[in-house]
Amino acid sequence: MKPILLTLGTALLLSACDQALIRQGSAPRPGFALVQDSTRHATGQDSVWHLSAAELDANAARVSALVNGKTIGPDRAVQVALMNNRALQAAYAELGLSGAELWGTALGSIPTLNLSVTNLGEEGFARTLEATLTTSLLELATLKPRKRMAEMDFRQAQLEATGATLALAYETRRAWIEVVGAFEAAALIGAAQGTADAGSELAAELGRTGAMNRADQAREHVFTAELAGERAQRKLEAQLAKERLIRLMGLWGSDINVNVPDRLPDLPHGVTARPDIERLALTHRIDLAAGRLELERIASDYRLTQATRMLSDIEIMAGAEMEREDGANGLSPVVDIEFRIPVYDTGNLNRRRGEMTYMRAANTLAQEAVNARSEARSAYAAVTGSYRVARHWQTEVLPLRREIDAEALRSYNGMLTSTFELLSDARDGLEAELSAAEAKRDYWLAEADVSAVIWGSVGGSQ
Amino acid sequence: MINRRQMLSAGAATMVAAGAAAQTRFRDLPEAASTDSPMTQVPPRPSVGVDYNPVVTLNGWSLPFRMNGNVKEFHLVAEPVERIMATGMIARLWGYNGQSTGPTIEAVEGERVRIYVTNRLPEHTSVHWHGLILPSGMDGVGGLSHPAIPPGKTYVYEFDLTKSGTFMYHPHADEMVQMAMGMMGLFIVHPRDPAFMPVDRDFAFLLAAYDIDPGTYIPRVAEMTDFNMWTWNSRIFPDIDPLAVSKGDRVRVRCGNLTMTNHPIHMHGYDFQVTCTDGGWVPESARWPEVSIDIPVGAMRAYEFDAVHEGDWAIHCHKSHHTMNAMGHDLPTFIGTDKRKLTGMIRERQPGYMPMGTAGMADMGMMSMELPDNTVPMMTGWGPYGPLEMGGMFSVVKVRAGLAADDYSDPGWYQNPPGTQAWEWTGELPDHASNDSPETRLTPRPTRDNG
């Protein structure tokens, strides 16, 4: 007996829906459009997925043009990070892998039909045609849900890629604020040191003329020296903050020749009212979207187990033999369809597992939603509160400090106070400016956090 | 301003006081005269009662009175006042009848005075008549002589003036605060005999010290030693009026001290004799010549001189800090300090910074830089030849020929006759002696030329 193997082409099994999945999974940048849309919406910047050496080269040239020797603002920093951070490209590759999985699942495993033709008699016909579908019929039966799950995996990967992109954008924005704030603080310490230097200079001169003893001179000098130490510390902090920004932007080589402004932007005239911040967070947060997807997947799983249970309950073991009785066309096929049901044994247990898994995910998601709303309110409170604090420094404290400076000068003019008191007031004024600058930095960080709570996936900076 | 019509009407009223019809009217309080001017107001000679030559209170005035029968009546009102200490500086003080120091009370030896004292302060007060001989119950020590005068109440002091001389009045209830707030005034009793020690010009002022931080208006009443406003009649240079004197006048200057320290008052151009204290007139045999007279705390001195030397003669407290206005006392000495580098460094932060004091402090007198509110420069004032660099207790005695008897207006700057003013030497300088040794060196006797 010689078996005749007929192979059924897979194409026969592919529906239009499958073809869409395949198109999606096999695209050069599968699922990236969604990442780009979300990124653009959330950050105003473009995300880029480089696939070839040529693209990477072109990108390097563009990045270089954007940063080399340039003074960059926060938007450009984010833009360059999105273009140039290789960890992000790695995250996009994950998305690509997930696309490949989807593609593969949509294609399905290749089903094979084995026909055993026996009893090839003298009549020239096979008397019995025994055919066996060797492919797993279970696989066929569960193909549809598995495709759905692959699709969900793919959607999950899209969310993860989006989340990675937004997290990078957020961290880069924060890093930019921190580095500029650090430079601003260092500069103010430097200005304070200028006044200390002046005090030191005067003390030295008074020592020379005989009007100040060594102890008082040393007091002026030690103050200057201590301030110089603090200034060096602040400069180091600024330098390290800048290096972190450079890391996030993926810069190296000559491109690290990038500058940031000396000071953070002034406070805006007001904080944008966001009465709908909770709704925005519930609508936009990537982590909530991932949770919903997870729930969907579990629900789907649950339906899958029900379907399986149904099948397993029936315990199909069907065979059919067609015998050709007294006829030339008597066909006696043997079709063995065997369903291998691996784990699902009793229906109740499976249902319970499904329900509990679903409930666990649903409750977790519900709490996450509650947290998200609270975080949104917190972030809004933080941004409005820090704005008020920063504004208070700007409009209340600093004008008073300026008045003190002006009065200190008048008092000095009247020979009521000495140069040292003038300098001391000036230093106090700089101290206040430093506090005001820090309050301003805190406001800008809080402002960055607002977009993080609306879009989620902030990588633990909260 | 003092209301002259009021004085005249008081005088006119007194004229009819003899008439019985006027008796009821005089049961009322005398009107409380008031002035808001810090300028010297020369009192008119009295039109009723015993005649006398009124004193001229520097930057002050004399309280109008009325005769009620044979009693001379005054009305003092103790109240919060605003005193212009100098152009650009107002002090919120307590005083009498609109001013601090209060108006001068003038009367004549042998007269009976009735002084109504109305208290418009937020706390009780009293008036002590410093140096006067009077009944114990009229001495004005709150709680000791009589109950202190509550806010809103009027008390009457009435006593006979048993002696002439130079006296003052001030509170003796919460005395430290009320005197630190400026409550004080002169009380002059003229001799009944016009021939007794007559003078042509009779000036009077009280020394008062305040601690008013630059930029503030009200004195720190708890201060004991570190005052910064050294005033004559609550007025500081350059806005203390000059003492205008006609050449040849016999001049008396009466000065009382209600500060916490003594003041050596020094007058240039003359020697003089102390003729009176708040204890009475000094017999001629007990006088000695002086050019500075120390006024002890809580005491009065009057000195006299014949104004024979024409010119502009400084008169001031000889404690040099007392001829300064508000200044810092914790300033390092910057003399000899090179501030060129420093100036650039400070201007980074304070663009208006001017280096001062490197050659001394006279640059302060030259510059007019922006100062805190409500203060005057520590050293200030301009004369005909440059900045005077003075403040506080400083004025000028201006002796001129031919001033009218009642003319106390500022005659302007003295024109030194040719050849009588220091001049610049532009010729060769002879070698000058110099000594760098701290040892005592005996000066050799000059070799005498016996020819």
XYZ file of C-alpha atoms in Angstrom, chain B residues 5-374:
370
model
C -5.544 137.522 67.370
C -6.127 135.143 70.179
C -3.346 136.745 72.163
C -4.725 140.160 71.399
C -8.212 139.154 72.352
C -6.855 137.605 75.514
C -5.166 140.913 76.221
C -8.289 142.881 75.356
C -10.374 140.636 77.506
C -8.015 141.172 80.333
C -8.458 144.892 79.847
C -12.114 144.533 80.694
C -11.473 141.999 83.360
C -11.846 144.676 85.959
C -15.520 144.941 85.057
C -17.774 142.701 87.134
C -19.707 141.779 84.020
C -16.773 139.751 82.811
C -16.488 137.632 85.928
C -18.708 134.804 84.743
C -16.837 134.496 81.506
C -13.623 133.873 83.331
C -15.057 130.897 85.090
C -14.466 129.119 81.806
C -11.175 127.588 80.877
C -8.805 129.865 79.043
C -8.669 128.919 75.395
C -5.849 126.456 74.704
C -3.590 128.124 72.180
C -1.866 125.824 69.723
C 0.625 126.028 66.914
C 1.697 123.642 64.179
C 4.792 125.612 63.201
C 8.286 124.632 64.332
C 9.650 128.109 63.585
C 10.772 130.594 66.190
C 7.862 132.838 67.138
C 9.011 135.936 68.906
C 6.498 136.772 71.629
C 5.162 140.332 71.844
C 5.892 142.314 74.935
C 3.080 141.843 77.435
C 0.224 144.325 77.080
C -1.181 143.622 80.500
C 0.251 142.912 83.900
C 3.817 143.628 84.819
C 6.081 144.411 81.927
C 9.043 142.185 81.047
C 11.327 141.437 78.144
C 10.092 138.092 76.745
C 12.529 135.319 75.984
C 12.983 134.054 72.470
C 12.517 130.304 72.488
C 14.535 128.854 69.611
C 12.115 127.169 67.236
C 9.453 127.650 69.833
C 6.916 130.029 71.220
C 5.536 131.370 74.465
C 2.149 130.305 75.763
C -0.495 133.054 75.660
C -2.112 133.865 78.946
C -4.965 135.866 80.305
C -5.288 137.821 83.510
C -8.134 136.680 85.689
C -8.233 139.284 88.368
C -4.680 139.272 89.617
C -4.067 135.707 88.606
C -2.221 134.915 85.366
C -3.946 131.965 83.706
C -2.464 129.506 81.240
C -3.888 126.408 79.608
C -1.499 123.578 78.835
C -2.778 120.642 76.802
C -0.736 117.468 76.952
C -1.280 115.674 73.645
C 0.335 113.691 70.824
C 2.048 116.000 68.342
C 4.034 115.848 65.142
C 7.260 117.791 65.372
C 9.229 118.669 62.273
C 12.736 118.054 63.594
C 14.276 119.197 60.333
C 13.246 119.391 56.706
C 12.662 115.779 55.720
C 12.116 114.478 59.210
C 8.983 114.324 61.274
C 8.918 112.923 64.800
C 5.702 111.610 66.277
C 6.010 112.803 69.845
C 3.982 113.763 72.834
C 4.077 117.432 73.723
C 1.999 120.387 74.709
C -0.314 122.594 72.679
C 0.704 121.215 69.301
C 4.454 121.137 69.752
C 7.347 119.414 71.422
C 8.986 120.973 73.186
C 5.989 122.661 74.728
C 5.431 126.415 74.732
C 7.464 128.527 77.118
C 5.548 129.798 80.117
C 6.588 133.309 81.038
C 5.510 135.240 84.083
C 6.888 137.722 86.556
C 8.243 137.306 90.024
C 5.503 137.861 92.623
C 2.655 136.929 90.274
C 0.178 134.199 91.026
C -0.271 131.745 88.213
C -3.125 129.329 87.591
C -2.225 126.701 85.081
C -4.930 124.436 83.688
C -3.499 121.157 82.441
C -5.710 119.097 80.150
C -4.607 115.553 79.474
C -5.276 114.361 75.930
C -2.764 111.539 76.162
C -3.810 107.898 76.276
C -2.416 107.592 79.794
C -2.311 109.715 82.887
C 0.200 112.509 83.279
C 1.221 115.264 85.644
C 3.325 118.418 85.461
C 6.272 119.035 87.692
C 7.453 122.665 87.894
C 11.167 122.084 87.958
C 13.042 124.497 90.240
C 10.063 126.561 91.342
C 9.275 127.098 95.006
C 5.651 126.126 95.540
C 3.308 124.203 97.854
C 3.985 120.476 98.070
C 0.584 119.648 96.603
C 1.433 121.661 93.458
C 4.754 119.905 92.779
C 3.281 117.593 90.177
C 4.719 114.245 91.221
C 1.931 111.831 90.272
C 0.842 109.803 93.271
C 3.011 111.799 95.655
C 1.861 115.394 95.244
C -1.605 114.625 93.908
C -3.330 111.939 91.870
C -2.014 111.790 88.332
C -4.268 113.509 85.791
C -6.316 110.803 84.055
C -6.773 110.923 80.279
C -9.465 113.397 79.324
C -9.315 115.293 82.624
C -8.134 118.804 83.402
C -6.314 119.660 86.608
C -5.448 123.098 87.908
C -2.118 124.102 89.391
C -2.044 127.398 91.190
C 0.855 128.982 93.060
C 2.776 132.188 93.631
C 6.042 132.821 91.834
C 8.285 133.601 94.715
C 11.490 134.077 92.790
C 12.688 134.917 89.315
C 14.935 132.714 87.246
C 15.170 129.956 84.686
C 13.000 126.873 85.183
C 11.249 124.171 83.255
C 8.243 121.898 83.395
C 7.895 118.226 82.553
C 5.739 115.227 83.519
C 6.390 113.296 86.675
C 4.041 110.404 85.873
C 5.411 107.647 83.659
C 8.188 110.167 83.475
C 10.723 108.081 81.570
C 8.330 107.412 78.698
C 6.748 110.823 78.612
C 10.054 112.665 78.608
C 11.488 110.258 76.025
C 8.417 111.161 73.977
C 9.275 114.858 74.146
C 7.152 116.289 76.969
C 8.956 119.289 78.399
C 8.919 123.060 78.303
C 10.630 126.154 79.665
C 9.275 128.191 82.542
C 10.813 131.639 82.757
C 10.135 133.911 85.699
C 11.224 137.466 85.001
C 12.425 139.710 87.812
C 9.808 142.123 89.073
C 12.454 144.844 89.007
C 13.122 145.641 85.329
C 16.456 147.040 86.302
C 17.636 143.706 87.685
C 20.114 142.182 85.261
C 18.419 143.466 82.141
C 19.444 142.041 78.762
C 18.613 143.065 75.212
C 18.187 139.552 73.918
C 17.215 136.579 75.959
C 17.386 133.185 74.187
C 16.170 129.932 75.666
C 16.173 126.299 74.668
C 15.961 122.817 76.141
C 18.300 119.945 75.290
C 16.393 116.777 74.457
C 17.657 113.479 73.073
C 15.620 110.958 71.121
C 16.310 107.580 69.652
C 14.491 107.552 66.348
C 15.887 104.986 63.947
C 16.248 106.274 60.396
C 13.088 105.369 58.551
C 10.965 105.446 61.695
C 8.967 108.255 63.245
C 8.499 107.451 66.880
C 11.226 107.423 69.528
C 12.322 104.211 71.169
C 11.324 105.171 74.672
C 13.270 102.395 76.398
C 16.635 103.672 75.192
C 18.925 104.907 77.912
C 22.255 105.791 76.317
C 22.344 105.231 72.583
C 20.342 108.184 71.323
C 20.723 109.403 67.769
C 18.776 112.666 67.722
C 20.466 115.357 69.790
C 18.079 118.252 69.744
C 17.552 121.777 70.926
C 13.862 122.202 71.469
C 13.294 118.984 69.489
C 15.033 120.467 66.493
C 18.306 119.482 64.808
C 20.893 121.215 62.652
C 20.653 122.499 60.004
C 17.169 123.544 61.007
C 17.796 125.072 64.426
C 17.248 128.788 63.994
C 20.307 131.007 64.360
C 20.666 133.371 67.319
C 20.497 136.771 65.670
C 22.129 139.448 67.790
C 22.735 143.136 67.237
C 26.261 144.298 67.882
C 26.578 145.766 71.349
C 23.584 143.889 72.785
C 23.719 142.347 76.185
C 22.739 138.751 75.469
C 21.553 135.939 77.720
C 21.330 132.319 76.640
C 19.318 129.974 78.859
C 19.685 126.273 78.432
C 18.151 123.318 80.255
C 19.135 119.684 79.944
C 16.509 116.920 79.982
C 18.636 114.317 78.206
C 20.380 111.386 79.886
C 23.864 112.887 79.622
C 25.693 116.142 80.141
C 26.306 118.604 77.355
C 29.273 120.989 77.235
C 27.743 123.868 75.319
C 30.478 125.786 73.595
C 30.170 129.168 71.951
C 32.834 130.507 69.628
C 34.130 134.021 69.545
C 33.403 134.984 73.141
C 34.085 134.305 76.701
C 31.053 134.534 78.929
C 29.888 134.063 82.488
C 27.222 131.851 83.955
C 24.737 134.177 85.604
C 21.904 131.866 86.504
C 21.085 128.240 87.270
C 17.723 126.708 87.991
C 18.660 127.403 91.579
C 18.702 131.105 91.025
C 20.902 133.980 89.995
C 24.643 133.639 90.457
C 26.162 136.509 92.457
C 28.658 138.438 90.424
C 31.407 137.549 92.876
C 30.859 133.843 92.234
C 31.072 133.931 88.452
C 34.062 132.930 86.387
C 34.778 133.117 82.713
C 34.047 130.218 80.374
C 33.863 129.401 76.699
C 32.152 126.072 77.297
C 29.548 125.493 79.903
C 28.644 122.012 80.955
C 24.931 121.543 81.440
C 24.407 118.659 83.837
C 21.512 116.262 83.446
C 18.323 117.767 84.816
C 19.824 121.232 85.240
C 19.681 124.657 83.682
C 22.288 127.282 83.046
C 22.087 130.822 81.753
C 25.122 132.701 80.578
C 25.578 136.255 79.437
C 27.926 138.183 77.221
C 28.252 141.523 75.510
C 27.982 141.036 71.778
C 30.981 143.064 70.778
C 32.491 140.749 68.156
C 30.700 140.807 64.845
C 30.602 137.594 62.890
C 29.081 134.146 62.546
C 29.945 132.212 65.664
C 29.252 128.536 66.035
C 27.429 127.427 69.140
C 27.215 123.708 69.816
C 27.557 120.844 72.198
C 31.211 119.918 72.347
C 30.566 116.179 72.327
C 31.297 115.686 68.670
C 28.787 112.863 68.267
C 26.147 115.312 69.445
C 26.786 117.468 66.407
C 25.960 114.539 64.164
C 22.575 113.311 63.108
C 21.655 109.637 63.002
C 24.678 107.504 62.189
C 25.947 103.990 62.682
C 28.343 103.492 65.534
C 29.492 100.039 64.468
C 31.168 101.191 61.286
C 34.696 100.021 60.643
C 37.180 102.766 59.932
C 37.732 102.742 56.194
C 40.476 105.351 56.198
C 43.236 104.223 53.868
C 41.236 101.320 52.478
C 41.626 100.812 48.756
C 38.068 100.153 47.593
C 38.638 100.250 43.856
C 38.482 96.510 43.352
C 35.765 96.152 45.950
C 33.577 98.722 44.256
C 33.384 96.694 41.074
C 32.599 93.548 43.019
C 29.804 95.117 45.029
C 28.281 96.877 42.056
C 27.691 93.478 40.477
C 24.963 93.151 43.036
C 24.341 96.723 44.205
C 24.837 99.004 41.183
C 24.213 102.086 43.314
C 27.114 101.384 45.654
C 29.418 104.334 46.300
C 32.678 103.746 48.151
C 32.857 106.067 51.124
C 35.039 106.737 54.081
C 38.371 105.840 52.512
C 39.743 109.335 53.134
C 37.581 110.136 56.141
C 33.875 110.780 56.261
C 33.730 114.271 54.804
C 32.523 112.881 51.506
C 29.274 112.275 53.365
C 28.831 116.024 53.756
C 29.441 116.576 50.044
C 27.298 113.878 48.547
C 23.570 113.901 48.565
C 22.754 110.258 48.220
C 19.480 108.521 48.664
C 18.769 107.886 52.338
C 16.083 105.989 54.211
C 12.775 107.784 54.647
C 12.349 110.354 57.375
